[in-house]
Coordinates of C-alpha atoms in Angstrom, one line a residue:
M141 CA 0.0 0.0 0.0
G142 CA 2.8 2.4 0.9
K143 CA 4.5 1.9 -2.5
K144 CA 1.3 2.4 -4.4
G145 CA 0.6 5.7 -2.5
K146 CA 4.0 6.8 -3.2
K147 CA 3.6 6.2 -7.0
E148 CA 0.2 8.0 -6.9
K149 CA 1.8 11.0 -5.2
K150 CA 4.6 11.1 -7.8
G151 CA 2.0 10.9 -10.5
R152 CA 0.2 13.9 -9.1
G153 CA 3.4 15.7 -9.0
A154 CA 4.1 15.0 -12.7
E155 CA 0.6 16.2 -13.6
K156 CA 1.2 19.5 -11.6
A157 CA 4.6 20.0 -13.2
A158 CA 3.1 19.5 -16.7
A159 CA 0.4 22.1 -15.8
K160 CA 3.0 24.6 -14.7
M161 CA 5.0 24.1 -17.9
E162 CA 1.9 24.6 -19.9
K163 CA 1.3 28.1 -18.5
K164 CA 5.0 29.0 -18.0
V165 CA 5.9 32.3 -19.5
S166 CA 8.4 32.3 -22.3
K167 CA 11.8 34.0 -22.1
L168 CA 11.2 37.2 -23.9
L169 CA 12.6 40.5 -25.2
N170 CA 11.1 43.1 -27.4
A171 CA 7.6 42.1 -26.0
S172 CA 4.9 44.4 -24.6
L173 CA 3.8 44.5 -21.0
F174 CA 0.9 46.6 -19.9
T175 CA -1.7 47.0 -17.1
H176 CA -5.4 46.1 -17.4
P177 CA -7.4 49.4 -17.0
E178 CA -10.0 47.8 -14.7
K179 CA -8.4 44.7 -13.1
D180 CA -5.3 44.0 -11.0
Q181 CA -3.6 42.3 -13.9
L182 CA -0.6 42.7 -16.1
I183 CA -0.8 41.5 -19.7
L184 CA 2.2 40.3 -21.7
F185 CA 2.0 39.9 -25.5
G186 CA 4.4 38.8 -28.2
G187 CA 8.2 39.1 -28.2
E188 CA 11.2 37.1 -29.2
Y189 CA 13.5 34.5 -27.7
F190 CA 17.1 33.8 -28.9
N191 CA 18.7 30.6 -27.7
G192 CA 22.1 31.4 -29.0
Q193 CA 21.5 29.8 -32.4
K194 CA 17.9 30.4 -33.4
T195 CA 15.3 33.1 -32.9
F196 CA 11.8 32.3 -32.0
L197 CA 8.8 34.7 -32.3
Y198 CA 5.6 34.6 -30.2
N199 CA 2.0 35.8 -30.3
E200 CA 1.0 34.3 -27.0
L201 CA -1.0 36.2 -24.4
Y202 CA -0.2 35.9 -20.7
V203 CA -2.0 37.4 -17.7
Y204 CA -0.2 38.0 -14.4
N205 CA -2.7 38.2 -11.5
I206 CA -1.2 40.7 -9.0
R207 CA -3.3 39.6 -6.1
K208 CA -2.7 35.9 -6.6
D209 CA 0.9 36.4 -7.7
S210 CA 0.5 33.9 -10.6
W211 CA 0.8 33.8 -14.4
T212 CA -1.9 32.3 -16.7
K213 CA -1.7 31.7 -20.4
V214 CA -4.9 33.0 -22.1
E215 CA -6.0 31.3 -25.4
I216 CA -7.9 33.6 -27.6
P217 CA -8.8 32.6 -31.2
N218 CA -7.4 34.4 -34.3
P219 CA -4.6 36.4 -32.7
P220 CA -2.2 38.6 -34.7
P221 CA 0.8 36.8 -36.3
R222 CA 3.8 36.2 -34.2
R223 CA 6.0 39.4 -33.8
C224 CA 8.4 41.5 -31.7
A225 CA 9.4 45.2 -31.5
H226 CA 5.7 46.2 -32.0
Q227 CA 3.8 48.8 -30.1
A228 CA 0.9 48.2 -27.8
V229 CA -1.4 50.8 -26.1
V230 CA -4.3 50.2 -23.7
V231 CA -7.3 52.5 -23.7
P232 CA -10.2 52.3 -21.2
Q233 CA -13.2 52.4 -23.4
G234 CA -15.4 49.3 -23.9
G235 CA -14.1 47.6 -20.8
G236 CA -10.5 48.0 -22.0
Q237 CA -9.0 47.7 -25.4
L238 CA -5.4 46.8 -26.4
W239 CA -4.3 48.3 -29.7
I240 CA -1.2 46.8 -31.4
F241 CA 0.5 48.1 -34.5
G242 CA 3.4 46.8 -36.6
G243 CA 6.4 44.9 -35.4
E244 CA 8.6 42.4 -37.2
F245 CA 8.9 38.7 -37.8
A246 CA 12.2 36.8 -38.5
S247 CA 12.9 33.2 -39.5
P248 CA 14.7 31.1 -36.9
D249 CA 18.1 31.5 -38.8
G250 CA 17.6 35.3 -39.1
E251 CA 18.0 35.2 -42.8
Q252 CA 14.4 36.2 -43.6
F253 CA 12.4 38.9 -41.9
Y254 CA 9.2 40.9 -42.5
H255 CA 7.9 44.2 -41.1
Y256 CA 4.2 44.4 -40.3
K257 CA 1.9 47.4 -41.0
D258 CA -1.2 45.8 -39.6
L259 CA -3.4 47.2 -36.8
W260 CA -5.1 45.0 -34.2
V261 CA -7.4 45.5 -31.2
L262 CA -8.0 43.0 -28.4
H263 CA -11.3 43.7 -26.7
L264 CA -10.4 42.8 -23.1
A265 CA -14.0 42.5 -21.8
T266 CA -15.1 40.0 -24.5
K267 CA -11.6 38.4 -25.0
T268 CA -11.8 38.8 -28.8
W269 CA -9.1 39.8 -31.3
E270 CA -10.1 42.1 -34.3
Q271 CA -8.0 43.3 -37.2
V272 CA -8.8 46.9 -38.1
R273 CA -8.2 47.6 -41.8
S274 CA -7.8 51.3 -42.5
P275 CA -5.9 52.8 -45.5
G276 CA -3.4 55.6 -45.2
G277 CA -1.5 54.3 -42.3
P278 CA 2.3 54.0 -41.6
S279 CA 4.4 51.7 -43.7
G280 CA 5.6 48.3 -42.4
Q281 CA 8.0 49.0 -39.5
S282 CA 9.2 48.1 -36.0
G283 CA 10.9 50.0 -33.2
H284 CA 8.3 52.8 -33.5
R285 CA 6.5 54.3 -30.5
M286 CA 2.8 54.9 -29.9
V287 CA 0.8 56.6 -27.2
A288 CA -2.9 57.2 -26.5
W289 CA -3.9 60.9 -26.7
K290 CA -7.5 61.8 -26.1
R291 CA -9.4 59.7 -28.6
Q292 CA -6.4 59.1 -30.9
L293 CA -3.3 56.9 -31.1
I294 CA -0.2 59.0 -31.9
L295 CA 2.6 57.1 -33.6
F296 CA 6.2 58.3 -34.2
G297 CA 9.4 56.9 -35.7
G298 CA 10.5 53.3 -36.4
F299 CA 12.6 51.6 -39.0
H300 CA 12.3 49.2 -41.9
E301 CA 15.1 46.9 -43.0
S302 CA 15.4 44.7 -46.1
T303 CA 18.2 42.6 -47.6
R304 CA 19.4 45.6 -49.6
D305 CA 19.1 48.6 -47.2
Y306 CA 17.4 50.1 -44.1
I307 CA 15.5 53.3 -43.4
Y308 CA 14.6 55.1 -40.2
Y309 CA 11.5 57.2 -39.9
N310 CA 10.5 60.5 -38.1
D311 CA 7.0 60.6 -39.5
V312 CA 4.0 61.2 -37.2
Y313 CA 0.6 59.5 -37.7
A314 CA -2.7 59.7 -35.8
F315 CA -5.3 57.0 -35.7
N316 CA -8.8 58.2 -34.7
L317 CA -10.5 55.7 -32.3
D318 CA -14.0 57.0 -33.2
T319 CA -13.8 56.9 -37.0
F320 CA -11.1 54.3 -37.3
T321 CA -9.1 56.4 -39.8
W322 CA -5.4 57.2 -40.2
S323 CA -4.0 60.7 -40.9
K324 CA -0.4 61.8 -41.4
L325 CA 0.5 64.8 -39.3
S326 CA 2.8 67.6 -40.6
P327 CA 4.0 69.4 -37.4
S328 CA 5.7 72.8 -37.8
G329 CA 9.1 73.5 -36.4
T330 CA 12.2 71.3 -36.3
G331 CA 11.5 67.9 -34.9
P332 CA 13.6 64.8 -34.1
T333 CA 15.8 63.2 -36.7
P334 CA 14.7 59.7 -38.0
R335 CA 15.1 57.1 -35.3
S336 CA 13.6 54.0 -33.6
G337 CA 13.5 52.8 -30.0
C338 CA 13.0 56.2 -28.5
R339 CA 10.9 57.1 -25.4
M340 CA 7.4 58.5 -26.1
T341 CA 5.1 59.5 -23.3
V342 CA 2.2 62.0 -22.8
T343 CA 2.9 65.0 -20.4
P344 CA 0.3 66.4 -17.9
Q345 CA -0.1 69.3 -20.3
G346 CA -1.2 67.0 -23.1
S347 CA 2.0 67.0 -25.2
S348 CA 3.9 64.0 -26.4
S349 CA 7.5 63.9 -25.2
I350 CA 10.1 62.2 -27.3
Y351 CA 13.5 61.2 -25.8
G352 CA 16.5 59.4 -27.2
G353 CA 16.4 56.5 -29.6
Y354 CA 18.8 54.9 -32.1
S355 CA 19.5 55.3 -35.8
K356 CA 22.1 54.1 -38.3
Q357 CA 23.7 55.7 -41.3
S358 CA 25.7 54.1 -44.1
V359 CA 29.3 55.3 -44.2
R360 CA 30.3 53.0 -47.1
K361 CA 29.0 49.9 -48.8
D362 CA 27.9 47.3 -46.3
V363 CA 29.2 49.4 -43.4
G364 CA 27.0 51.5 -41.1
R365 CA 27.5 53.6 -38.1
G366 CA 25.0 53.8 -35.3
T367 CA 23.9 56.9 -33.2
Q368 CA 22.5 56.8 -29.7
H369 CA 20.4 59.9 -29.4
S370 CA 19.9 61.8 -26.1
D371 CA 17.9 64.8 -27.2
M372 CA 14.3 65.6 -26.2
F373 CA 11.3 67.1 -28.0
L374 CA 7.7 68.0 -27.4
L375 CA 5.0 67.4 -29.9
K376 CA 2.1 69.8 -29.2
A377 CA -1.4 70.1 -30.6
E378 CA -1.9 73.8 -31.3
K379 CA -4.8 75.4 -29.4
G380 CA -7.7 76.6 -31.5
R381 CA -6.2 75.1 -34.7
E382 CA -7.6 71.6 -35.2
G383 CA -5.2 69.2 -36.9
K384 CA -2.2 71.6 -36.5
W385 CA 0.8 70.3 -34.5
S386 CA 4.2 71.7 -33.7
W387 CA 7.7 70.5 -32.6
T388 CA 9.7 72.1 -29.8
R389 CA 13.1 71.0 -28.6
I390 CA 13.7 71.1 -24.8
N391 CA 16.7 70.8 -22.7
P392 CA 16.0 69.1 -19.3
S393 CA 18.1 69.8 -16.2
G394 CA 19.3 67.4 -13.6
A395 CA 21.1 64.1 -13.6
K396 CA 20.6 63.0 -17.2
P397 CA 21.0 59.3 -18.3
T398 CA 24.0 58.4 -20.3
P399 CA 23.2 58.0 -24.0
R400 CA 21.9 54.4 -24.6
S401 CA 19.6 52.3 -26.7
G402 CA 17.3 49.3 -25.8
F403 CA 16.1 51.1 -22.6
S404 CA 12.7 50.4 -21.1
V405 CA 10.1 53.1 -20.2
A406 CA 6.9 53.4 -18.0
V407 CA 4.9 56.2 -16.5
A408 CA 4.7 56.4 -12.7
P409 CA 2.3 58.2 -10.4
K410 CA 2.3 62.1 -10.7
H411 CA 3.2 61.7 -14.4
Q412 CA 6.9 60.8 -13.7
V413 CA 8.6 58.9 -16.5
L414 CA 10.8 56.0 -15.5
L415 CA 13.7 54.8 -17.7
F416 CA 15.4 51.5 -16.9
G417 CA 18.6 49.8 -18.3
G418 CA 19.5 49.5 -21.9
V419 CA 23.0 49.3 -23.5
C420 CA 25.6 52.0 -23.9
E421 CA 27.4 51.1 -27.1
E422 CA 30.8 52.2 -28.6
E423 CA 30.7 51.5 -32.2
E424 CA 33.6 51.4 -34.6
E425 CA 33.3 50.7 -38.4
E426 CA 34.2 47.0 -38.0
S427 CA 33.1 46.3 -34.4
L428 CA 30.5 47.0 -31.8
E429 CA 31.1 47.0 -28.0
G430 CA 28.6 47.8 -25.3
D431 CA 27.9 47.8 -21.6
L432 CA 24.5 46.7 -20.4
L433 CA 22.9 48.8 -17.7
N434 CA 20.4 48.3 -14.8
D435 CA 20.1 51.9 -13.5
L436 CA 16.8 53.6 -13.0
H437 CA 16.2 57.2 -13.9
F438 CA 13.2 59.5 -13.3
Y439 CA 12.0 62.4 -15.5
G440 CA 9.6 65.0 -14.1
P441 CA 7.8 66.7 -17.0
V442 CA 6.4 69.5 -14.8
R443 CA 9.9 70.8 -13.8
N444 CA 11.6 69.3 -16.9
R445 CA 14.2 67.6 -14.8
W446 CA 16.0 64.2 -14.6
F447 CA 16.8 62.7 -11.3
T448 CA 17.7 59.4 -9.6
E449 CA 16.7 57.9 -6.2
Q450 CA 18.7 55.7 -4.0
L451 CA 17.0 52.5 -2.8
K452 CA 16.8 52.5 1.0
G453 CA 17.1 48.8 1.7
T454 CA 14.9 46.8 4.1
Q455 CA 15.0 46.8 7.8
E456 CA 14.5 43.0 8.1
P457 CA 16.9 40.2 7.0
L458 CA 16.3 39.8 3.3
E459 CA 16.0 36.6 1.3
V460 CA 17.7 37.5 -2.0
V461 CA 16.9 35.6 -5.2
R462 CA 19.3 36.1 -8.1
E463 CA 19.6 34.6 -11.6
V464 CA 23.1 33.3 -12.2
V465 CA 24.3 32.7 -15.8
S466 CA 27.0 30.0 -16.3
E467 CA 29.6 30.2 -19.0
D468 CA 27.4 28.2 -21.4
G469 CA 24.5 30.5 -20.9
T470 CA 22.5 28.3 -18.5
V471 CA 20.3 30.4 -16.2
V472 CA 19.9 29.1 -12.7
T473 CA 18.6 30.7 -9.5
I474 CA 20.2 31.0 -6.1
K475 CA 18.6 32.2 -2.8
Q476 CA 20.7 33.9 -0.1
V477 CA 19.7 35.6 3.2
L478 CA 21.4 38.9 3.9
A479 CA 21.3 41.2 7.0
A480 CA 19.6 44.5 6.4
Q481 CA 22.7 46.5 7.2
G482 CA 24.7 44.5 4.6
M483 CA 22.0 45.0 2.0
A484 CA 21.9 48.8 2.5
G485 CA 25.6 49.1 2.4
Q486 CA 25.8 47.3 -1.0
L487 CA 23.0 49.5 -2.4
E488 CA 24.8 52.7 -1.2
S489 CA 28.1 51.5 -2.8
D490 CA 26.5 51.1 -6.2
D491 CA 26.8 54.9 -6.7
D492 CA 30.2 54.6 -8.5
D493 CA 31.8 56.5 -11.2
S494 CA 30.6 54.4 -14.2
P495 CA 28.1 51.6 -14.9
E496 CA 30.8 49.1 -15.7
E497 CA 32.5 49.6 -12.3
A498 CA 29.4 49.4 -10.3
G499 CA 28.4 45.9 -9.2
V500 CA 24.9 44.5 -9.1
A501 CA 23.5 44.7 -5.6
P502 CA 21.9 41.5 -4.4
G503 CA 18.2 41.4 -5.3
E504 CA 18.5 43.9 -8.1
P505 CA 17.7 43.0 -11.7
S506 CA 20.8 42.1 -13.8
P507 CA 21.8 44.6 -16.4
R508 CA 19.7 44.1 -19.6
S509 CA 18.3 45.7 -22.6
N510 CA 14.9 45.4 -24.4
A511 CA 13.0 44.5 -21.3
T512 CA 9.4 45.4 -20.6
L513 CA 8.3 47.8 -18.0
T514 CA 4.9 49.0 -16.6
V515 CA 3.4 50.5 -13.4
K516 CA 0.3 49.5 -11.5
H517 CA -0.9 50.8 -8.1
G518 CA 2.5 52.6 -7.6
R519 CA 4.5 49.5 -8.2
L520 CA 7.0 49.2 -11.0
Y521 CA 7.1 45.8 -12.8
L522 CA 10.0 44.6 -15.0
Y523 CA 10.0 41.5 -17.1
G524 CA 12.5 39.7 -19.3
G525 CA 15.0 41.3 -21.6
M526 CA 18.4 40.4 -22.9
F527 CA 21.6 39.8 -20.8
E528 CA 25.1 39.1 -22.0
A529 CA 27.3 36.3 -20.6
G530 CA 30.6 36.7 -22.2
D531 CA 30.0 36.5 -26.0
R532 CA 26.6 34.9 -25.5
Q533 CA 23.3 36.6 -25.5
V534 CA 20.8 35.3 -22.9
T535 CA 17.1 35.9 -23.0
L536 CA 15.6 36.3 -19.5
S537 CA 12.2 35.4 -18.1
D538 CA 12.4 37.0 -14.6
L539 CA 9.7 39.3 -13.2
Y540 CA 10.8 42.0 -10.7
C541 CA 8.7 44.5 -8.7
L542 CA 9.7 47.8 -7.0
D543 CA 7.4 49.7 -4.7
L544 CA 7.8 53.3 -5.9
H545 CA 6.4 54.7 -2.7
K546 CA 8.8 53.0 -0.4
M547 CA 11.8 52.7 -2.8
E548 CA 13.3 50.0 -0.5
E549 CA 14.2 47.0 -2.7
W550 CA 13.4 45.1 -5.9
T551 CA 11.6 41.7 -5.3
E552 CA 11.5 38.9 -7.8
W553 CA 8.7 36.5 -8.6
L554 CA 9.6 32.9 -8.9
E555 CA 7.3 30.1 -10.2
E556 CA 8.4 27.9 -7.3
T557 CA 7.0 30.4 -4.7
D558 CA 3.5 30.2 -6.1
S559 CA 2.7 27.3 -3.9
D560 CA -1.0 27.1 -3.3
E561 CA -1.1 23.7 -5.0
D562 CA 2.0 22.7 -3.1
S563 CA 0.4 23.4 0.2
E564 CA -2.8 21.5 -0.7
E565 CA -0.7 18.5 -1.8
A566 CA 1.3 18.6 1.4
E567 CA -1.9 18.6 3.5
G568 CA -3.4 15.8 1.5
A569 CA -0.3 13.6 1.9
G570 CA -0.7 13.3 5.6
G571 CA 0.7 10.4 7.6
G572 CA 4.2 11.7 8.0
G573 CA 5.7 8.2 7.9
E574 CA 9.1 7.2 6.5
E575 CA 7.9 7.6 2.9
A576 CA 6.7 11.0 3.5
K577 CA 10.1 11.9 4.9
E578 CA 11.8 10.3 1.9
D579 CA 9.7 12.2 -0.5
S580 CA 10.2 15.5 1.2
G581 CA 13.9 15.2 0.5
E582 CA 15.4 18.6 0.1
E583 CA 12.1 20.4 -0.3
G584 CA 12.4 21.6 3.3
G585 CA 14.8 24.3 2.3
E586 CA 18.3 23.1 2.8
E587 CA 20.6 25.8 4.0
H588 CA 23.6 26.7 1.9
P589 CA 27.0 25.9 3.4
S590 CA 28.6 28.9 5.0
V591 CA 31.8 30.4 3.8
A592 CA 34.6 30.3 6.5
P593 CA 36.3 33.7 7.3
G594 CA 39.2 34.2 5.0
E595 CA 38.4 31.0 3.0
L596 CA 39.5 31.1 -0.6
F597 CA 37.1 30.1 -3.4
T598 CA 39.5 27.4 -4.5
D599 CA 39.1 25.9 -1.0
C600 CA 35.4 26.4 -0.7
L601 CA 34.4 24.9 -4.0
P602 CA 35.7 21.4 -3.4
R603 CA 34.1 21.4 0.1
T604 CA 30.7 22.4 -1.1
E605 CA 30.5 21.2 -4.7
Q606 CA 28.1 18.3 -4.0
H607 CA 25.6 20.8 -2.4
W608 CA 25.7 23.1 -5.5
L609 CA 25.4 20.1 -7.8
R610 CA 22.1 19.2 -6.1
C611 CA 20.9 22.8 -6.4
A612 CA 21.8 22.9 -10.1
Q613 CA 20.1 19.6 -10.7
D614 CA 16.9 20.9 -9.1
D615 CA 17.0 24.1 -11.3
I616 CA 17.8 22.5 -14.7
E617 CA 15.5 20.4 -16.7
P618 CA 15.9 16.6 -16.2
G619 CA 18.3 14.8 -18.6
A620 CA 20.6 17.8 -19.0
P621 CA 24.2 16.9 -19.8
E622 CA 26.5 16.5 -16.8
R623 CA 28.9 19.1 -18.1
R624 CA 26.1 21.7 -18.2
V625 CA 25.0 20.8 -14.6
L626 CA 28.6 21.0 -13.4
R627 CA 29.0 24.5 -15.0
A628 CA 25.8 25.7 -13.4
A629 CA 26.8 24.4 -10.1
Q630 CA 30.1 26.1 -10.2
A631 CA 28.4 29.4 -11.3
L632 CA 26.0 29.0 -8.2
A633 CA 29.0 28.4 -5.9
Q634 CA 30.9 31.5 -7.3
A635 CA 27.8 33.7 -6.9
F636 CA 27.2 32.6 -3.4
Y637 CA 30.8 32.9 -2.4
D638 CA 30.9 36.5 -3.9
G639 CA 27.8 37.5 -2.0
S640 CA 29.1 36.1 1.3
A641 CA 32.7 37.5 1.0

């Protein structure tokens, strides 16, 4: 009887694991993350995943329930084709509508790609997709930016690339949400140069603010040179002159971000604009080098000023969860308990001379580009993006949250902590006999071996290697090559040693 019960329990565990995998969120960059206008939900759509050899595009829709702290994959018939680098805007009418324009598709080998010029709306109340066909809109493009302004969608910039050449745009289009018609705007004044990947937000005064972006120019055949822009403009609708718009260049004060591309943007309470991460690139004709960033900047449109804020740290011992990337690109997680004083000290020491010299404080998101960012109820949510491990590009699937009112610490969501089903299963198991003890194994939260004072890593690793091998095996899919597990274990050991030293 005991053995049969054990097999049944393992069967239930396998079913639960399969259910988790079915709704597990993909590793993504260049996706869109936005908040539901009426519910405590975040909605994630599209994006791409690069595994080091091939690129995969998605059109899945995931919903994160903030109160339940859980992800759910939502199946809705007839979605838009798979894409990334599109734009998505939510408007409140009709119980909430998600509008999506453009983006790009690429074949797994990256040899073929296509830029979309289609417009879609997801009716959140009825959970139905609709393609809106309207002539006179922008050409096929990706990397553009779009905001909701009154009863219109305002679209700026973007780029289009073919096998022969590439082109960047600085056109402005408006889509009327009442008449479902496109119109091309012709603002007066000097506006931004053509670019993609800029920041576009609506100010309290009703203007659209454009900051930064990226563009590339050909210097000779098959050789281009990129530019990371750091200028800022306002696009204003002129009072009393319907359909008339104007550009104005502005020069904010304060602690400005370093020029970068691939940064993420969200609008916080009181209309403050948040800018996170990105990559600061130094480009030569034959090479490209860059430093990924994880800094957070604020822009106040009322005072036209950039500023930063220091995280205060927590007053209680903190369980830190970090993603560790081994040499072969395997991403594993490590948990570590830090005293509040040590945490605050590491946060304060992050204010160094340059991003490459400043370490990542425990619990902070790793440096990344092309992540998604949104704000709900005064909390900033960050998902995914691209991280570099040596020469490898690693696509991430982590979700972080920062309370913008407290400004204490980043917290990370992990699938393993969403344990309502685990608790029910534990209560149902009962008995507490020898088999229950055997099955519980290491689930009870085995403590990591401590690092002795003055102990070198070369001495610590042999002493603790078996522990880290068990941790790596728990975090990597079954059947992974032994060499991969070993590298992941060594990366975990190194990360824990560095955090304890």
